[in-house]
Amino acid sequence: MARPLPPVGSFGSMFHSFRTTVAALLIGTMVTATATAAEGRHKLVVLAFGDDEFAIVDLAKDSGKIVSFQERILPMCEVGSVSEKDGVITVELKQSTGTSSFKGKADDKGVIKGIFNFRGNPYPAELVKTEADKVAEMKSGQVNRELVAALQANAGKGPKDIREAIEGILRKYEGKPYANGIYGQYLNLADQFELKEDEVKKLLDTWFASAKTYGDSWYTQTRKAAMNAMNGKKTTAAALLEMAQEAEKTIDENADMEGKVEAMTMIASAAKLLDKKDLADSVNEKLKGYETKLDENYKQKVPPFKPVKVAEKAGARPVVMELFTGAQCPPCVAADVAFDALADTYAHSNLILLQYHLHIPGPDPLTNPDALDRQKYYGEEVGGTPSTFFNGMSEAGGGGNMARAEVKYGEYREQIDRMLQKAPAATVNLSATRKGDKIDIEVSAKTAEKPAEKAKPKLRIVLTEEVVKYVGGNKLRFHHHVVRDMPGGAEGTSLEASGEVKKTATVDLNTLRGEIESYLSGYEKTRKFAGTKPSTEMKNLSVVAFVQDDETKEILGAAQIEVKDTP
């Protein structure tokens, strides 16, 4: 799960917090240990965002066992095998959701450095000899917190002070994989620091030399992070152009079309900054033919499973699923893709989908003030992205990469199927008509019983757009059922003591477009959006209305309707 970091001055924050959805590692199981280089007691330390000790394991010549592991890591896993070949030590972990593995080589100090592959994501990790018999407390985010504190302490000061503050943290954590975020922030501010070309080269050499010790996949990932940080900066344009051209030559578009396009886009950007107009124009011309191909390729591959169509359940209380997500959020991929697949699974009378975008972990141009107000409504239950609510109840949280999408789909279906057993506790009647850019909405709602004394039922209205195209940091190209507005306000309208309410609202789409663009322009003054901002054309709209008890947060009843033009 990605979590927010507070913005610092005009610089903001580029960092992701380590996901809290890591599951099932190293439960006390005997294993065969043929890897002599790994004999003895070791701690498995994952180094993505801090020195996070996941487990302590004793490895002997012929066997091994777990000494200690993090209590919050689910005990649903067993060790498959431990082996050594050509100096590479591999430890397989078999889980109910698949197989994870650590693979690495021992350095001259006996530290086994490599990659821990979990659910398709590579994390830098180490097997370190130890005499401890208990894992240490998790430290995820320690470096990010130090960086934020340093930037806050220097807020309002000049680039020289900020540069010295970041360089101090870089020296402290040099060689650690989780320093990636610090290097990225440093390069992101390269123009303000007025870095010289040789300074950029020296920084990259130091950064990449450390990354190489953890294997090719981490080195490749680190180079991508560096290129993203340098993109759009005049002082780093020469280094970026060289790296992007090298990357573009090695990428086979049939295997990685997105990677090919990303490298070409960076070449064009860097060439423009370096006043190499002919090169920039040539690459941009080539890029024109890729956009449609990328969309078609995406639609063929996503979702990576076939949704199951289920029969409509008559008389059931509709389930309103609210997903808080972010286009810059890697672990949101599984949640978003599973969310989209649900639309092809349930009848619209049974399932209503609402997707709120947040600036977590980075700026998202699909965010709007109503989405932020809805986040505040649920408070700490939206501790990060993705967060999911089913009829107001926080359930099935967490996410993952694309490979986890089908797992999340199954988790969401369990919640929906369970809730569809309930009868409506409120009826909602809804109509919406559109003439040009004006949408007129009429809603009446009534609770099944007179509200209890402490109950606080409110009617809320939502305007959603079925599909919005925007390619953010997590590379999802299409976003569905995106909340664009909450007519009447996110706070809602209270029902009368009798449990009834009638509400009318009018949405002027031209005014709404202006409000969205004004909000985004204001936000961009401190934090820039990645890529091309999405269209505000407002096609394929729907109106949703639901009654929610603000005392319990339970959604009692709901309805949705497509908005169609009236002749």
Coordinates of C-alpha atoms in Angstrom, one line a residue:
M1 CA 0.0 0.0 0.0
A2 CA 1.3 3.4 -0.9
R3 CA 1.1 6.0 1.8
P4 CA 1.3 9.8 1.7
L5 CA 4.3 11.9 2.6
P6 CA 3.8 15.6 3.4
P7 CA 4.9 18.0 0.7
V8 CA 8.0 20.0 1.5
G9 CA 8.1 23.6 0.3
S10 CA 7.9 23.7 -3.5
F11 CA 9.7 20.4 -3.9
G12 CA 7.1 17.8 -2.7
S13 CA 7.9 14.2 -2.2
M14 CA 8.8 11.4 -4.6
F15 CA 8.7 8.4 -2.4
H16 CA 6.7 5.3 -1.9
S17 CA 6.2 3.7 1.5
F18 CA 6.9 0.0 1.8
R19 CA 3.7 -1.9 1.3
T20 CA 2.1 -3.4 4.4
T21 CA 0.6 -6.2 2.4
V22 CA 3.7 -8.5 2.3
A23 CA 2.5 -11.9 3.3
A24 CA 3.6 -15.3 4.5
L25 CA 7.3 -15.7 4.7
L26 CA 9.6 -18.3 6.2
I27 CA 7.4 -20.2 8.7
G28 CA 9.3 -22.7 10.9
T29 CA 9.9 -25.4 8.3
M30 CA 12.8 -27.8 7.9
V31 CA 14.6 -27.4 4.6
T32 CA 17.5 -29.1 2.9
A33 CA 20.6 -26.8 2.9
T34 CA 23.1 -27.6 0.3
A35 CA 24.4 -24.1 0.0
T36 CA 27.6 -24.2 2.0
A37 CA 28.2 -20.4 1.6
A38 CA 24.9 -19.9 3.5
E39 CA 25.6 -22.2 6.4
G40 CA 25.0 -20.8 9.8
R41 CA 22.5 -18.4 11.2
H42 CA 21.4 -15.6 8.9
K43 CA 18.8 -12.8 8.9
L44 CA 16.9 -12.1 5.8
V45 CA 16.9 -8.3 5.4
V46 CA 14.8 -6.6 2.7
L47 CA 16.3 -3.2 1.8
A48 CA 13.6 -1.5 -0.3
F49 CA 12.9 1.3 2.1
G50 CA 14.9 0.5 5.2
D51 CA 16.7 -2.3 7.0
D52 CA 13.7 -4.5 7.4
E53 CA 14.4 -7.9 9.0
F54 CA 11.9 -10.4 7.8
A55 CA 13.3 -13.6 9.4
I56 CA 16.2 -15.3 11.1
V57 CA 17.1 -18.7 9.8
D58 CA 19.6 -21.4 10.7
L59 CA 21.1 -23.2 7.7
A60 CA 23.2 -26.3 8.1
K61 CA 24.6 -28.6 5.5
D62 CA 21.6 -30.8 5.2
S63 CA 18.8 -28.9 7.0
G64 CA 17.5 -25.5 8.1
K65 CA 14.8 -24.0 10.3
I66 CA 13.3 -20.7 11.1
V67 CA 14.4 -19.1 14.4
S68 CA 12.3 -15.9 14.3
F69 CA 10.0 -14.0 12.0
Q70 CA 7.8 -10.9 12.0
E71 CA 4.6 -11.6 13.8
R72 CA 2.6 -9.5 11.3
I73 CA 3.7 -11.5 8.4
L74 CA 1.1 -14.2 7.7
P75 CA 2.1 -17.8 8.5
M76 CA 1.0 -19.3 5.2
C77 CA 4.3 -20.3 3.6
E78 CA 6.8 -23.0 3.6
V79 CA 10.4 -23.1 2.4
G80 CA 10.8 -25.1 -0.8
S81 CA 14.5 -25.5 -1.4
V82 CA 17.9 -24.0 -0.8
S83 CA 20.6 -24.4 -3.4
E84 CA 23.9 -23.0 -4.7
K85 CA 25.1 -23.1 -8.3
D86 CA 28.1 -21.1 -9.6
G87 CA 28.1 -19.1 -6.4
V88 CA 24.5 -18.1 -6.7
I89 CA 22.5 -19.0 -3.6
T90 CA 18.7 -19.5 -4.1
V91 CA 16.1 -19.9 -1.4
E92 CA 12.6 -20.7 -2.6
L93 CA 9.5 -19.9 -0.6
K94 CA 6.3 -21.7 -1.6
Q95 CA 3.1 -19.9 -0.7
S96 CA -0.6 -20.3 -1.3
T97 CA -0.4 -17.5 -3.8
G98 CA 2.7 -18.7 -5.6
T99 CA 6.4 -19.0 -5.1
S100 CA 8.8 -16.3 -3.9
S101 CA 12.6 -16.6 -3.9
F102 CA 15.7 -15.0 -2.7
K103 CA 18.7 -15.2 -5.1
G104 CA 22.1 -13.7 -4.4
K105 CA 25.9 -14.0 -4.2
A106 CA 28.2 -13.6 -1.2
D107 CA 30.5 -10.6 -1.2
D108 CA 34.0 -10.6 0.2
K109 CA 32.6 -9.9 3.7
G110 CA 30.3 -12.9 3.6
V111 CA 27.1 -10.9 3.1
I112 CA 24.9 -12.5 0.5
K113 CA 23.4 -9.7 -1.6
G114 CA 20.7 -10.2 -4.2
I115 CA 17.0 -9.9 -5.0
F116 CA 14.0 -11.1 -3.1
N117 CA 11.3 -11.7 -5.7
F118 CA 7.8 -11.5 -4.2
R119 CA 4.6 -11.5 -6.2
G120 CA 6.5 -10.5 -9.3
N121 CA 8.3 -7.6 -7.7
P122 CA 12.0 -7.6 -7.2
Y123 CA 13.2 -6.2 -3.9
P124 CA 16.9 -5.8 -2.9
A125 CA 17.7 -8.0 0.0
E126 CA 20.6 -9.6 2.0
L127 CA 21.2 -12.7 4.0
V128 CA 23.5 -11.5 6.8
K129 CA 25.2 -13.7 9.4
T130 CA 23.9 -13.0 12.9
E131 CA 23.8 -14.4 16.4
A132 CA 20.5 -12.8 17.2
D133 CA 17.5 -15.0 18.0
K134 CA 14.8 -12.5 17.3
V135 CA 14.1 -10.2 14.4
A136 CA 14.4 -6.5 14.9
E137 CA 11.5 -4.1 14.6
M138 CA 10.6 -3.1 11.0
K139 CA 12.1 0.2 9.9
S140 CA 10.4 0.9 6.6
G141 CA 10.4 4.5 5.7
Q142 CA 13.2 5.6 8.0
V143 CA 15.2 7.3 5.3
N144 CA 12.2 9.0 3.8
R145 CA 11.3 10.4 7.2
E146 CA 14.9 11.8 7.6
L147 CA 14.8 13.4 4.2
V148 CA 11.4 15.0 4.8
A149 CA 12.6 16.3 8.2
A150 CA 15.8 17.7 6.6
L151 CA 13.8 19.5 3.8
Q152 CA 11.3 20.9 6.3
A153 CA 14.2 22.2 8.4
N154 CA 15.5 24.0 5.4
A155 CA 12.2 25.1 3.9
G156 CA 12.5 28.7 2.8
K157 CA 16.3 28.5 2.5
G158 CA 18.2 28.6 -0.7
P159 CA 19.2 25.7 -3.0
K160 CA 22.7 25.6 -1.4
D161 CA 21.3 24.7 2.0
I162 CA 18.9 22.2 0.7
R163 CA 21.6 20.6 -1.5
E164 CA 23.9 20.2 1.5
A165 CA 21.1 18.7 3.6
I166 CA 20.4 16.0 0.9
E167 CA 24.1 15.3 0.4
G168 CA 24.5 14.7 4.1
I169 CA 21.8 12.0 4.0
L170 CA 23.3 10.5 0.8
R171 CA 26.7 10.2 2.5
K172 CA 25.0 8.5 5.5
Y173 CA 23.2 5.9 3.5
E174 CA 25.6 5.5 0.5
G175 CA 25.6 2.0 -0.8
K176 CA 22.1 1.2 0.6
P177 CA 19.4 0.3 -2.0
Y178 CA 16.9 2.4 -0.1
A179 CA 19.0 5.5 -0.9
N180 CA 17.4 5.3 -4.3
G181 CA 14.7 7.8 -3.3
I182 CA 17.3 10.3 -2.0
Y183 CA 19.3 10.1 -5.3
G184 CA 16.0 10.6 -7.2
Q185 CA 15.1 13.7 -5.1
Y186 CA 18.6 15.1 -5.6
L187 CA 18.4 14.7 -9.4
N188 CA 14.9 16.0 -9.4
L189 CA 16.3 19.3 -8.0
A190 CA 19.3 19.3 -10.4
D191 CA 18.3 22.5 -12.1
Q192 CA 17.9 24.4 -8.8
F193 CA 21.2 23.1 -7.6
E194 CA 22.8 24.0 -11.0
L195 CA 24.6 20.7 -11.2
K196 CA 27.5 20.5 -13.6
E197 CA 27.7 17.6 -16.2
D198 CA 30.7 16.0 -14.4
E199 CA 28.8 16.2 -11.0
V200 CA 25.9 14.4 -12.5
K201 CA 28.1 11.7 -14.0
K202 CA 29.9 11.2 -10.7
L203 CA 26.6 10.9 -8.8
L204 CA 25.3 8.3 -11.3
D205 CA 28.5 6.3 -11.2
T206 CA 28.3 6.0 -7.4
W207 CA 24.6 5.2 -7.4
F208 CA 24.9 2.6 -10.1
A209 CA 28.0 0.9 -8.7
S210 CA 26.1 0.1 -5.5
A211 CA 23.0 -1.1 -7.4
K212 CA 25.1 -3.6 -9.5
T213 CA 26.0 -5.5 -6.3
Y214 CA 22.4 -6.6 -5.9
G215 CA 22.1 -8.0 -9.4
D216 CA 21.0 -7.1 -12.9
S217 CA 17.3 -6.6 -12.2
W218 CA 17.9 -4.1 -9.4
Y219 CA 20.5 -2.3 -11.5
T220 CA 18.0 -2.0 -14.4
Q221 CA 15.3 -0.8 -12.0
T222 CA 17.7 1.8 -10.6
R223 CA 18.7 3.1 -14.0
K224 CA 15.0 3.6 -14.8
A225 CA 14.5 5.5 -11.6
A226 CA 17.5 7.7 -12.4
M227 CA 16.1 8.4 -15.9
N228 CA 12.7 9.3 -14.6
A229 CA 14.3 11.7 -12.0
M230 CA 16.4 13.4 -14.7
N231 CA 13.6 13.8 -17.3
G232 CA 12.8 17.4 -18.0
K233 CA 15.9 18.8 -16.3
K234 CA 18.3 21.0 -18.3
T235 CA 21.3 20.2 -16.2
T236 CA 20.8 16.4 -16.6
A237 CA 19.7 16.4 -20.2
A238 CA 23.0 15.2 -21.7
A239 CA 23.3 12.3 -19.3
L240 CA 19.6 11.4 -19.8
L241 CA 20.0 11.5 -23.6
E242 CA 22.9 9.1 -23.5
M243 CA 21.1 6.7 -21.2
A244 CA 17.8 6.8 -23.0
Q245 CA 19.5 6.2 -26.4
E246 CA 21.3 3.2 -25.0
A247 CA 18.1 1.8 -23.5
E248 CA 16.1 2.4 -26.7
K249 CA 18.6 0.4 -28.7
T250 CA 18.4 -2.6 -26.4
I251 CA 14.6 -2.8 -26.0
D252 CA 12.6 -5.1 -28.3
E253 CA 9.2 -3.4 -28.9
N254 CA 7.5 -6.8 -29.3
A255 CA 8.6 -7.7 -25.7
D256 CA 8.3 -4.3 -24.1
M257 CA 6.5 -1.7 -26.3
E258 CA 5.9 0.6 -23.3
G259 CA 9.5 0.6 -22.3
K260 CA 10.5 1.4 -25.9
V261 CA 8.1 4.3 -26.1
E262 CA 9.2 5.6 -22.7
A263 CA 12.8 5.6 -23.8
M264 CA 11.9 7.4 -27.0
T265 CA 9.9 10.0 -25.2
M266 CA 12.9 10.7 -22.9
I267 CA 15.2 11.0 -26.0
A268 CA 12.8 13.6 -27.5
S269 CA 12.5 15.5 -24.2
A270 CA 16.3 15.6 -23.6
A271 CA 17.0 16.5 -27.2
K272 CA 14.7 19.5 -27.0
L273 CA 16.4 20.8 -23.9
L274 CA 19.8 20.4 -25.6
D275 CA 18.5 22.3 -28.7
K276 CA 18.8 19.3 -30.9
K277 CA 15.6 20.1 -32.8
D278 CA 16.2 17.6 -35.7
L279 CA 16.6 14.7 -33.3
A280 CA 13.6 15.7 -31.2
D281 CA 11.4 16.1 -34.3
S282 CA 12.5 12.8 -35.7
V283 CA 11.7 10.9 -32.6
N284 CA 8.4 12.6 -32.0
E285 CA 7.3 11.7 -35.5
K286 CA 8.1 8.0 -34.8
L287 CA 6.1 8.2 -31.5
K288 CA 2.9 9.1 -33.3
G289 CA 2.4 5.6 -34.6
Y290 CA 2.7 4.0 -31.1
E291 CA -0.2 5.4 -29.1
T292 CA -2.9 3.4 -30.8
K293 CA -0.7 0.3 -30.7
L294 CA -0.2 0.7 -27.0
D295 CA -3.9 1.1 -26.3
E296 CA -4.7 -2.0 -28.3
N297 CA -1.9 -4.0 -26.7
Y298 CA -3.1 -3.0 -23.2
K299 CA -6.7 -4.0 -23.9
Q300 CA -5.7 -7.4 -25.1
K301 CA -3.6 -8.1 -22.0
V302 CA -5.7 -6.4 -19.2
P303 CA -7.2 -8.0 -17.2
P304 CA -4.8 -11.0 -17.3
F305 CA -7.7 -13.3 -16.5
K306 CA -11.3 -13.8 -17.6
P307 CA -14.0 -12.3 -15.4
V308 CA -16.9 -14.6 -14.5
K309 CA -20.4 -13.3 -15.3
V310 CA -22.9 -14.0 -12.5
A311 CA -26.7 -13.8 -12.6
E312 CA -28.5 -10.7 -11.3
K313 CA -29.7 -11.1 -7.7
A314 CA -33.1 -9.6 -7.5
G315 CA -34.2 -7.7 -4.4
A316 CA -30.6 -7.4 -3.0
R317 CA -29.2 -4.3 -1.5
P318 CA -26.8 -2.9 -4.1
V319 CA -23.2 -3.0 -3.1
V320 CA -21.4 0.3 -3.4
M321 CA -17.7 -0.4 -3.8
E322 CA -15.4 2.6 -3.3
L323 CA -11.8 2.4 -4.3
F324 CA -9.3 5.0 -3.3
T325 CA -6.4 4.7 -5.7
G326 CA -3.6 6.7 -7.3
A327 CA -2.2 6.7 -10.9
Q328 CA 1.4 6.9 -9.4
C329 CA 0.8 4.0 -7.1
P330 CA 2.4 0.6 -8.1
P331 CA 0.5 -1.6 -5.6
C332 CA -2.7 -0.1 -6.9
V333 CA -2.4 -2.0 -10.1
A334 CA -3.9 -5.2 -8.8
A335 CA -6.7 -3.4 -7.1
D336 CA -7.6 -1.2 -10.1
V337 CA -7.6 -4.1 -12.6
A338 CA -9.7 -6.3 -10.3
F339 CA -12.1 -3.4 -9.7
D340 CA -12.5 -2.9 -13.5
A341 CA -13.2 -6.6 -14.0
L342 CA -16.1 -6.5 -11.5
A343 CA -18.1 -4.4 -13.9
D344 CA -18.1 -7.4 -16.3
T345 CA -19.1 -9.7 -13.4
Y346 CA -22.2 -8.2 -11.7
A347 CA -25.3 -6.5 -12.9
H348 CA -25.3 -2.8 -12.5
S349 CA -28.3 -3.1 -10.2
N350 CA -26.2 -5.2 -7.8
L351 CA -22.8 -3.5 -7.9
I352 CA -22.0 0.3 -8.1
L353 CA -18.4 1.2 -8.6
L354 CA -16.8 4.5 -7.4
Q355 CA -13.1 5.2 -8.0
Y356 CA -11.6 8.2 -6.1
H357 CA -8.1 9.3 -7.1
L358 CA -5.7 10.7 -4.5
H359 CA -2.3 12.3 -4.7
I360 CA -0.7 9.2 -3.1
P361 CA 2.1 8.5 -3.4
G362 CA 2.5 11.2 -6.1
P363 CA 0.5 13.9 -8.0
D364 CA -2.6 12.5 -9.8
P365 CA -4.6 14.7 -12.2
L366 CA -7.7 12.6 -11.7
T367 CA -7.9 13.9 -8.1
N368 CA -10.5 16.5 -7.2
P369 CA -11.6 18.2 -4.0
D370 CA -14.7 15.9 -3.6
A371 CA -12.4 12.9 -3.7
L372 CA -10.2 14.4 -1.0
D373 CA -13.3 15.2 1.1
R374 CA -14.4 11.6 0.8
Q375 CA -11.0 10.5 1.9
K376 CA -11.3 12.7 5.0
Y377 CA -14.8 11.3 5.7
Y378 CA -13.3 7.8 6.2
G379 CA -10.3 9.2 8.1
E380 CA -7.6 6.8 9.1
E381 CA -9.3 3.9 7.4
V382 CA -7.8 5.5 4.2
G383 CA -4.3 5.2 5.4
G384 CA -2.9 4.9 1.9
T385 CA -3.7 3.6 -1.5
P386 CA -5.3 1.3 -2.5
S387 CA -8.1 1.3 0.1
T388 CA -11.4 -0.4 -0.5
F389 CA -14.9 0.0 1.0
F390 CA -17.9 -2.1 0.5
N391 CA -21.2 -0.4 1.5
G392 CA -19.1 1.9 3.7
M393 CA -17.1 -0.9 5.4
S394 CA -13.3 -1.1 5.0
E395 CA -12.5 -4.6 3.7
A396 CA -10.1 -6.5 1.5
G397 CA -7.4 -3.8 1.6
G398 CA -4.0 -3.9 0.0
G399 CA -2.9 -4.5 -3.6
G400 CA 0.0 -5.8 -5.6
N401 CA 1.2 -5.9 -9.2
M402 CA -0.6 -7.1 -12.3
A403 CA 0.0 -10.8 -11.4
R404 CA -2.0 -10.2 -8.1
A405 CA -5.1 -8.8 -9.9
E406 CA -6.9 -12.1 -10.1
V407 CA -6.3 -12.7 -6.3
K408 CA -7.7 -9.3 -5.5
Y409 CA -10.7 -10.0 -7.8
G410 CA -11.5 -13.1 -5.8
E411 CA -11.2 -11.2 -2.5
Y412 CA -13.5 -8.5 -3.8
R413 CA -16.0 -11.0 -5.0
E414 CA -16.1 -12.7 -1.6
Q415 CA -17.1 -9.3 0.0
I416 CA -19.7 -8.5 -2.6
D417 CA -21.3 -11.9 -2.6
R418 CA -21.6 -11.8 1.1
M419 CA -23.2 -8.3 1.1
L420 CA -25.6 -9.2 -1.6
Q421 CA -27.4 -11.4 0.9
K422 CA -28.8 -8.3 2.6
A423 CA -32.0 -6.6 1.8
P424 CA -32.0 -2.8 1.2
A425 CA -32.4 -0.7 4.3
A426 CA -33.3 2.3 2.2
T427 CA -34.8 2.8 -1.2
V428 CA -33.4 5.3 -3.7
N429 CA -35.2 6.6 -6.8
L430 CA -33.1 8.5 -9.3
S431 CA -33.4 10.2 -12.6
A432 CA -31.0 12.2 -14.6
T433 CA -31.4 14.0 -17.9
R434 CA -28.8 15.8 -20.0
K435 CA -29.3 18.7 -22.5
G436 CA -26.0 19.8 -23.9
D437 CA -23.7 20.5 -21.0
K438 CA -26.5 20.7 -18.3
I439 CA -27.4 17.6 -16.3
D440 CA -30.6 17.8 -14.2
I441 CA -30.8 15.3 -11.3
E442 CA -33.8 14.3 -9.2
V443 CA -33.5 11.9 -6.2
S444 CA -35.9 10.7 -3.6
A445 CA -34.9 8.3 -0.8
K446 CA -36.5 6.7 2.2
T447 CA -35.2 4.4 4.9
A448 CA -37.0 1.1 5.4
E449 CA -37.6 2.0 9.1
K450 CA -37.7 5.3 11.0
P451 CA -34.0 6.2 11.8
A452 CA -32.9 5.3 15.3
E453 CA -32.1 8.2 17.6
K454 CA -28.3 8.1 17.1
A455 CA -28.5 7.4 13.4
K456 CA -27.4 10.1 10.9
P457 CA -28.6 9.0 7.5
K458 CA -27.5 11.2 4.6
L459 CA -28.1 11.2 0.9
R460 CA -25.1 11.7 -1.4
I461 CA -24.9 12.2 -5.1
V462 CA -22.0 11.3 -7.3
L463 CA -21.1 12.0 -11.0
T464 CA -18.8 9.4 -12.5
E465 CA -17.1 9.0 -15.9
E466 CA -17.0 5.4 -17.2
V467 CA -13.5 5.5 -18.8
V468 CA -10.7 8.1 -18.5
K469 CA -7.4 7.6 -20.3
Y470 CA -4.3 8.7 -18.4
V471 CA -0.9 7.0 -18.1
G472 CA 0.7 7.7 -14.8
G473 CA 3.6 6.1 -12.9
N474 CA 1.9 2.7 -12.5
K475 CA 1.4 2.5 -16.3
L476 CA -2.3 1.7 -16.2
R477 CA -3.7 3.4 -19.3
F478 CA -7.5 3.4 -18.5
H479 CA -9.3 4.3 -15.3
H480 CA -13.0 3.4 -14.8
H481 CA -15.9 4.8 -12.9
V482 CA -13.9 7.8 -11.9
V483 CA -15.6 10.2 -9.5
R484 CA -15.7 13.6 -11.2
D485 CA -18.0 15.5 -8.9
M486 CA -20.4 15.2 -5.9
P487 CA -23.3 17.5 -6.8
G488 CA -24.6 19.0 -3.6
G489 CA -21.3 18.4 -1.8
A490 CA -19.4 15.5 -0.3
E491 CA -21.0 16.2 3.1
G492 CA -24.4 15.1 1.7
T493 CA -28.0 16.0 2.6
S494 CA -29.5 14.8 5.9
L495 CA -32.7 12.8 5.8
E496 CA -35.7 14.1 7.7
A497 CA -36.8 12.5 11.0
S498 CA -39.2 10.4 9.1
G499 CA -36.3 8.9 7.1
E500 CA -37.2 10.6 3.8
V501 CA -35.6 13.2 1.6
K502 CA -36.0 14.7 -1.9
K503 CA -33.1 16.4 -3.6
T504 CA -32.6 18.1 -7.0
A505 CA -29.3 19.2 -8.4
T506 CA -28.0 20.6 -11.6
V507 CA -24.5 20.0 -13.0
D508 CA -23.1 22.4 -15.6
L509 CA -20.3 20.4 -17.2
N510 CA -18.7 23.5 -18.6
T511 CA -18.4 25.0 -15.1
L512 CA -17.2 21.6 -13.8
R513 CA -14.5 21.5 -16.4
G514 CA -13.3 24.9 -15.4
E515 CA -13.3 24.0 -11.7
I516 CA -11.3 20.8 -12.4
E517 CA -8.8 22.7 -14.5
S518 CA -8.5 25.5 -12.0
Y519 CA -7.8 23.0 -9.2
L520 CA -5.2 21.1 -11.2
S521 CA -3.4 24.3 -12.3
G522 CA -3.2 25.5 -8.7
Y523 CA -1.9 22.1 -7.6
E524 CA 0.8 22.1 -10.3
K525 CA 2.3 25.2 -8.9
T526 CA 4.0 23.1 -6.2
R527 CA 4.0 19.5 -7.7
K528 CA 4.0 18.6 -11.3
F529 CA 1.9 15.8 -12.9
A530 CA 3.5 13.0 -14.8
G531 CA 2.7 12.7 -18.5
T532 CA -0.1 14.3 -20.4
K533 CA -3.1 15.4 -18.3
P534 CA -6.3 13.6 -19.0
S535 CA -9.2 15.0 -21.0
T536 CA -12.1 16.7 -19.3
E537 CA -14.4 16.0 -22.2
M538 CA -16.8 14.2 -19.8
K539 CA -18.0 11.3 -21.9
N540 CA -20.2 8.3 -20.8
L541 CA -21.3 9.7 -17.5
S542 CA -23.4 8.1 -14.8
V543 CA -25.1 9.5 -11.7
V544 CA -25.0 7.5 -8.4
A545 CA -27.1 8.3 -5.3
F546 CA -26.8 6.5 -2.0
V547 CA -28.0 6.8 1.6
Q548 CA -25.2 6.4 4.2
D549 CA -25.5 6.4 8.0
D550 CA -22.8 8.7 9.1
E551 CA -22.9 7.2 12.6
T552 CA -21.8 3.7 11.4
K553 CA -20.7 4.6 7.8
E554 CA -22.9 1.8 6.5
I555 CA -24.5 2.4 3.1
L556 CA -28.2 1.5 3.4
G557 CA -29.3 1.7 -0.2
A558 CA -28.2 3.1 -3.6
A559 CA -29.0 3.5 -7.2
Q560 CA -27.2 4.5 -10.4
I561 CA -28.3 5.6 -13.8
E562 CA -26.5 6.4 -17.1
V563 CA -26.7 10.0 -18.3
K564 CA -28.2 10.2 -21.8
D565 CA -28.7 13.2 -23.9
T566 CA -32.4 14.3 -24.2
P567 CA -33.4 15.5 -27.7

